[in-house]
C-alpha atoms as one frame of an Amber mdcrd trajectory, in Angstrom:
protein
  13.034  -1.849  -5.852  12.889   1.646  -6.827  16.253   3.545  -6.094  15.720
   7.487  -4.854  17.288  10.449  -3.027  15.349  11.547  -0.521 -14.408  23.465
   6.042 -13.995  24.991   2.675 -11.886  28.109   3.094 -15.272  30.248   1.851
 -18.684  29.664   2.980 -21.570  31.161   0.865 -24.001  28.773   2.778 -25.719
  31.694   4.196 -26.232  33.864   0.977 -29.381  35.745   0.942 -31.845  33.187
  -1.068 -33.352  36.332  -3.028 -29.595  36.717  -5.078 -30.587  33.317  -6.460
 -32.898  32.848  -9.784 -36.131  30.947  -8.561 -37.496  28.874 -10.973 -39.822
  26.615  -9.511 -42.606  25.291 -11.970 -42.726  25.034 -15.521 -46.746  24.660
 -17.102 -48.475  25.436 -20.095 -45.690  24.956 -22.286 -45.469  23.152 -25.692
 -45.131  19.314 -25.309 -41.994  19.470 -26.482 -40.532  22.307 -24.403 -41.264
  19.610 -21.350 -40.930  16.459 -22.472 -40.375  13.924 -20.235 -39.637  16.794
 -17.721 -36.443  17.301 -19.215 -36.443  21.690 -18.988 -37.847  21.250 -15.500
 -35.274  18.849 -14.341 -32.400  20.780 -15.624 -33.440  24.077 -14.236 -33.969
  22.115 -11.331 -30.403  20.689 -10.885 -29.148  24.292 -11.602 -30.987  25.600
  -8.880 -29.470  23.154  -6.470 -25.954  24.119  -7.678 -26.545  27.586  -7.367
 -27.961  26.828  -4.181 -24.787  24.491  -2.825 -22.402  27.274  -4.138 -23.574
  30.634  -4.082 -21.920  33.166  -6.317 -18.886  35.504  -5.537 -19.713  38.678
  -4.851 -18.548  40.054  -8.299 -21.336  37.673  -9.569 -24.164  38.849  -7.250
 -24.948  41.819  -9.559 -25.056  39.176 -13.042 -27.716  37.443 -11.311 -29.927
  40.094 -10.380 -29.664  41.271 -14.037 -30.619  37.800 -14.801 -33.615  37.716
 -12.663 -34.702  41.108 -14.045 -34.680  40.437 -17.243 -36.044  37.094 -17.383
 -39.452  38.750 -17.994 -41.848  37.065 -20.472 -43.193  39.587 -23.111 -46.460
  39.163 -24.763 -45.954  37.685 -28.235 -47.717  35.242 -30.522 -46.514  31.916
 -31.982 -48.072  28.979 -33.032 -51.209  29.945 -31.900 -50.715  30.164 -28.132
 -50.392  33.595 -26.027 -47.415  34.092 -24.668 -47.923  36.233 -21.052 -45.885
  38.755 -19.553 -45.080  37.159 -15.952 -41.557  37.724 -13.948 -39.990  34.471
 -13.442 -39.390  35.017  -9.414 -40.683  32.188  -7.235 -43.881  31.914  -9.467
 -44.682  30.032 -11.990 -43.982  30.028 -16.017 -46.729  30.267 -17.925 -46.756
  29.401 -21.421 -42.921  29.749 -22.408 -42.194  28.961 -26.256 -39.028  26.454
 -26.454 -36.701  28.576 -27.620 -37.260  30.943 -24.660 -36.936  27.968 -22.277
 -33.315  27.024 -24.197 -32.362  30.455 -23.493 -33.327  30.535 -19.657 -31.397
  27.309 -19.423 -28.423  28.000 -20.843 -28.078  31.215 -18.988 -28.676  29.620
 -15.935 -25.996  27.071 -16.567 -23.092  29.574 -18.000 -23.847  31.673 -14.658
 -24.455  28.668 -12.133 -20.578  27.681 -13.538 -19.111  30.759 -13.860 -20.285
  31.339 -10.256 -18.608  27.957  -8.992 -15.731  28.716 -10.943 -15.002  32.304
  -9.409 -15.812  31.137  -5.899 -13.469  27.917  -5.778 -10.272  30.338  -7.483
 -10.732  32.714  -4.261 -10.159  30.601  -1.718  -9.331  26.949  -0.495  -8.606
  25.082   2.103  -5.876  22.411   2.699  -5.545  19.852   5.421  -2.547  18.446
   7.596  -1.219  16.866  10.289  -1.245  18.977  13.570   0.720  22.181  13.734
   4.535  21.207  14.333   4.589  18.030  12.108   6.408  17.427   8.775   3.327
  16.981   6.887   2.125  20.872   8.364   5.211  22.190   6.823   4.631  20.750
   3.954   1.317  22.118   3.779   2.271  25.720   4.709   4.937  26.141   1.958
   2.871  24.705  -0.741   0.036  27.155   0.284   2.241  29.860   0.417   3.439
  29.177  -3.463  -0.347  28.544  -4.264  -1.302  31.377  -2.567   1.389  34.089
  -4.491   1.007  32.594  -7.920  -2.721  31.617  -8.378  -6.162  33.603  -8.119
  -6.775  31.201  -4.778  -5.979  31.834  -1.013  -5.099  28.607   0.592  -5.677
  28.583   3.894  -3.987  25.796   5.901  -6.261  23.675   8.358  -4.423  21.200
  10.898  -5.794  18.267  12.210  -4.674  14.792  14.122  -4.310  12.779  10.930
  -5.909  11.842   7.615  -8.751  10.019   9.486  -9.962  13.123  10.959 -10.155
  15.210   7.944 -11.065  12.784   4.947 -14.417  12.308   5.794 -14.715  15.978
   5.096 -13.039  15.486   1.953 -15.210  13.104   0.868 -18.210  15.018   1.233
 -16.472  17.817  -0.637 -15.880  20.068   2.246 -12.430  20.213   2.118 -10.359
  21.172  -0.949  -6.935  19.666  -0.279  -4.823  17.559   1.651  -1.106  15.885
   2.548  -0.793  12.454   3.303   0.876   9.622   2.418   0.393   7.108  -0.544
  -0.209   4.413   2.252  -3.282   6.697   3.762  -4.316   7.350   0.288  -4.540
   3.912  -0.687  -6.050   2.293   2.502  -8.939   5.114   2.919  -9.969   5.114
  -0.886 -10.476   1.363  -0.246 -11.863   1.505   3.142  -9.214  -0.845   4.431
  -6.925  -1.342   7.540  -7.670   1.857   9.619 -10.692   2.914   7.542 -14.229
   1.283   8.235 -15.698   3.003   5.040 -13.913   4.038   1.415 -13.574   7.405
   0.629 -13.528   7.365  -3.241 -13.601  11.168  -3.960 -10.049  11.864  -2.696
  -7.963  12.544  -6.292  -4.153  13.420  -6.340  -2.907  16.909  -7.556   0.867
  15.925  -7.543   2.973  13.643  -6.117   6.049  15.136  -3.763   8.929  13.573
  -1.419   8.733  10.457   0.280   8.596   9.245   3.705  11.248   7.031   4.385
  11.379   4.546   7.473  12.893   1.597   8.923  14.663   0.788  12.320  17.756
   1.855  13.468  20.425   0.582  16.083  23.286   1.412  18.074  26.036   2.219
  14.969  28.498  -0.567  16.280  25.599  -3.372  16.782  25.789  -6.632  14.670
  22.291  -6.069  13.799  22.133  -5.591   9.623  19.029  -6.640   8.337  15.291
  -6.495  10.086  16.237 -10.812  10.060  18.573 -10.240  12.496  15.882  -8.543
  14.910  14.411 -12.052  15.656  14.457 -11.945  19.520  15.612  -8.486  20.084
  13.946  -5.969  22.168  12.042  -3.864  20.082   8.838  -0.673  20.911   5.602
  -2.144  20.434   1.897  -1.420  20.717   1.887   2.069  19.690  -1.761   3.276
  20.886  -1.248   6.458  20.106  -0.582   6.158  16.507  -1.513   2.695  15.048
  -0.271   3.950  11.875   2.990   3.305  13.422   2.500   0.049  14.405   1.176
  -0.885  10.686   4.607   0.459   9.164   6.988  -1.286  11.375   4.978  -4.651
  11.233   5.316  -4.102   7.783   8.707  -4.106   7.846   9.006  -7.015  10.132
   7.138  -9.010   7.048  10.064  -8.769   4.439  12.089 -11.139   6.552   8.815
 -13.342   7.387   9.167 -11.819  10.994   6.226 -10.870  12.854   5.818  -8.702
  16.735   5.858 -12.472  17.927   9.033 -13.168  17.131  10.855 -10.162  19.451
  10.548  -9.186  22.990   8.126  -6.024  22.931   8.730  -3.021  24.852   5.726
  -1.258  24.901   5.204   2.194  24.183   2.762   4.840  23.792   3.655   6.820
  20.236   7.303   7.435  18.245   8.868   9.471  20.940   8.380   7.474  23.973
   9.976   4.568  21.596  13.016   7.021  20.599  13.296   7.391  24.449  13.669
   3.946  25.336  16.138   3.292  22.431  18.101   6.571  24.108  17.809   5.048
  27.422  18.861   1.489  26.401  15.446  -0.522  27.346  15.329  -1.496  23.262
  17.992  -2.679  21.154  16.693  -1.050  18.133  14.073   2.050  17.456  11.676
   3.038  14.653  11.494   6.098  13.033  11.669   8.137   9.584  15.304   9.285
   8.111  16.258  12.766   8.619  13.781  12.591  11.868  15.248  14.547  14.726
  14.785  11.675  17.020  17.187   9.740  15.291  19.767  12.881  15.005  19.167
  12.866  19.016  20.061   9.269  19.289  22.977   9.546  17.375  24.287  12.118
  19.386  23.448  10.194  22.764  24.017   6.695  21.704  27.589   7.671  19.875
  26.077   7.062  16.685  23.033   4.979  15.235  22.954   2.677  12.179  19.463
   2.233   9.632  19.400  -1.427   8.983  17.590  -2.862   5.375  14.443  -4.247
   4.868  14.432  -7.224   2.679  13.827  -5.819  -0.681  13.191  -9.104  -2.492
  10.450  -9.305  -4.718   8.619 -11.723  -2.285   9.587  -9.039   0.937   8.117
  -6.247  -0.881   4.828  -7.920  -1.787   4.617  -8.879   2.107   5.221  -5.493
   2.676   2.259  -4.038   0.558   0.025  -6.952   2.018   0.371  -5.518   5.422
   0.662  -1.997   4.333  -0.929  -1.045   1.082   0.711   1.798  -0.583   4.310
   0.910   0.742   7.528  -0.508  -1.301  11.118  -0.624  -0.608  13.744   1.686
  -1.960  17.378   1.739  -1.748  19.211   5.161   0.062  22.816   5.740  -0.878
  25.012   5.721   1.910  25.743   9.307   3.326  22.255  10.760   2.329  21.104
  11.108   5.943  21.973  10.308   9.632  22.555   6.934  10.420  22.570   6.036
   6.355  25.978   4.537   6.856  25.919   2.279   3.446  23.744   1.412   1.173
  19.984   0.544   3.057  16.486  -0.679   1.770  13.851   1.112   3.310  10.314
   1.005   3.605   8.792   3.890   2.048   5.734   5.753   1.148   4.988   8.673
  -1.336   3.693  11.808   0.189   0.824  12.927  -2.338  -0.945  16.554  -2.193
  -4.289  15.458  -2.859  -7.881  16.921  -3.856 -11.482  16.769  -3.380 -13.026
  15.165  -6.638 -15.521  18.139  -6.269 -12.811  20.718  -6.637 -13.243  22.354
  -9.891 -10.816  21.190 -13.092  -9.318  24.969 -13.382  -8.693  25.197  -9.825
  -6.987  22.210  -9.541  -5.037  23.294 -12.708  -3.913  26.071 -11.629  -2.502
  24.420  -8.055  -0.863  22.242  -9.825   0.722  24.869 -12.517   2.247  26.810
  -9.156   3.608  23.954  -8.295   5.339  23.115 -11.695   6.095  26.345 -12.888
   7.082  27.628  -9.404   8.979  24.651  -8.379  12.027  26.668  -6.689   9.889
  28.248  -4.202   8.882  24.966  -2.598  12.436  24.210  -1.847  12.538  27.788
  -0.385   9.476  27.671   1.845  11.007  24.370   3.313  13.762  21.901   2.706
  11.633  18.880   3.037   9.866  20.481  -0.100  12.936  20.274  -2.648  12.145
  16.423  -2.798   9.094  17.931  -4.918  10.505  17.863  -7.967   8.696  18.084
 -11.427   9.306  14.615 -12.186   7.958  13.087  -9.220   4.570  14.719  -9.676
   3.492  12.559 -12.011   3.977   8.755 -10.299   4.651   5.819 -12.172   2.863
   3.536  -9.926  -0.050   5.874  -8.263  -2.333   4.193  -5.461  -5.280   6.597
  -6.514  -6.468   8.214  -8.956  -5.120  11.853 -10.785  -7.758  14.512 -10.874
  -8.687  15.976 -14.412  -7.027  19.251 -13.573  -3.951  18.042 -12.532  -4.286
  15.231 -15.741  -5.052  18.347 -18.303  -1.794  20.241 -17.185   0.526  17.068
 -17.429  -0.666  16.350 -20.363   0.019  20.126 -21.893   3.578  19.366 -20.339
   3.764  16.266 -22.043   4.355  14.236 -18.752   1.473  12.437 -19.071   1.779
   9.252 -20.975  -0.135   6.565 -22.330   0.417   4.258 -19.419  -0.499   7.312
 -16.967  -4.132   7.019 -18.748  -4.182   3.192 -18.754  -3.224   2.918 -14.994
  -5.630   6.122 -13.919  -8.314   4.074 -16.121  -7.548   0.982 -13.915  -7.841
   3.017 -11.004 -11.318   4.415 -11.680 -12.794   1.133 -12.257 -11.834  -0.330
  -8.847
C-alpha cells in the first residue's frame, strides 16, 4: 500500500484544395523510379497527410512556392527526353529518379512542418462538466500551458470520459483529464467501456482522487468490514462509476451490496443528502469534497473508515475496479481523517491522443515541469501535481513518446519505466 499526501482547437478541414500540392499519377518513369510503386505510394501518403492537416497560414506561401517551382525543365539523361510540365493535378511524364527523390523529400518535409506548425498553435483539453474538480484542473493546466508554450489550449467540458474518449481515440481531441481507473478500463475496453480505446497516452500523472465511506464521528464503525448490515447509499444510476468504486471498497472486506441494507440514491449529492438527513449510516465521497465538509458541520463531525489494505484486499479492489489501489492518508490531512486511514485511490492523469505530435507533447510536459509552482497557484488541487509524481512507478496505460523524451532529458525516466512502457504497449 502506498503512502501519499494529498473537436480539435484548430479546424483546417476546409482549407482550399488549391493550397495543397496535388500529384495524382506518376507514369513513364525509369523502372527504378517506380519500383513496386514506391514513389507513387509515398507521394500519395504525403498528399493524404497534407489534406488531413492543412498547413498554418505561415506555411501556405511555402506550399504555393513548392507547387509553382515543381516544373520539369527539358533535359536529357540516359537517352530519355524530359518534358516540361507543371505539377498541378496532371501527370508527371518521364521523371528522372533524382527529380522524384527531390519531390518526395520536399513534400515530406513540408508535410511534417505543416502538421507541427498546426499542432503547436492550438489544442483541445477535455474535462468533466463545468464546476467539477476535473474541469478546474483542466482549466489550470490550460492556463499554464498556454502561457508558456506556442500552444493555445481550449478547455472542452463533457459529461465525463465516456463522452470524449471516442473522439480522442479518433485523433479529434488532443488532451484530457481523467482517473487511472477510467484510463485503464477504456484502454482495455472493459467495465463501462464496450470497446477498447488504444490511442490514449499519458503525458503526466498528477494528484490523486481518494475515496472511502464516512460515518458520524462518534460511530463504532472503523473499517468497511463493520458496514455489514448497515444502511448504505446504493445504485447511483446517474453515476455508475460511483457504484463501481464503492463496490470495490466493500470488496476489500469480502462484502458486496448484498451484505448491507441498500438505500437507493441517484448520485453522489443525493447520497450525501441521505446521510445528512439520517437515512443512512454511512456516506461515500472523496476526501476534501464540499459535501463531506457540509456533513461534518451538520452531523457534529464525521470520520472516514478504512478499506482493508492487505495484499488480498488490494487484489480484490483491483479486480472490481482496475486502476484503483489503497493508500494510507495521514491523520489530520483532510476533514474526517481523524487517524491514519486507508482509502481507495485513483491517480489523476493528463492524457493525450497518440496522434498529438511529439513536439507538442514535449512542450506541454515541459511547461508543467518548469512552471510547476504556477499550477498550484492556478488551483489548490494542482499543488499535488508535483514533479516527482509525473512519472508513475505503476502506470496503467502507456506514456506518450513526447513526454518520455522530456522525462529522459530530466533523468526521470528509468530502465524500469522503459520496461513497463514496453509491457503496456504489448497488451
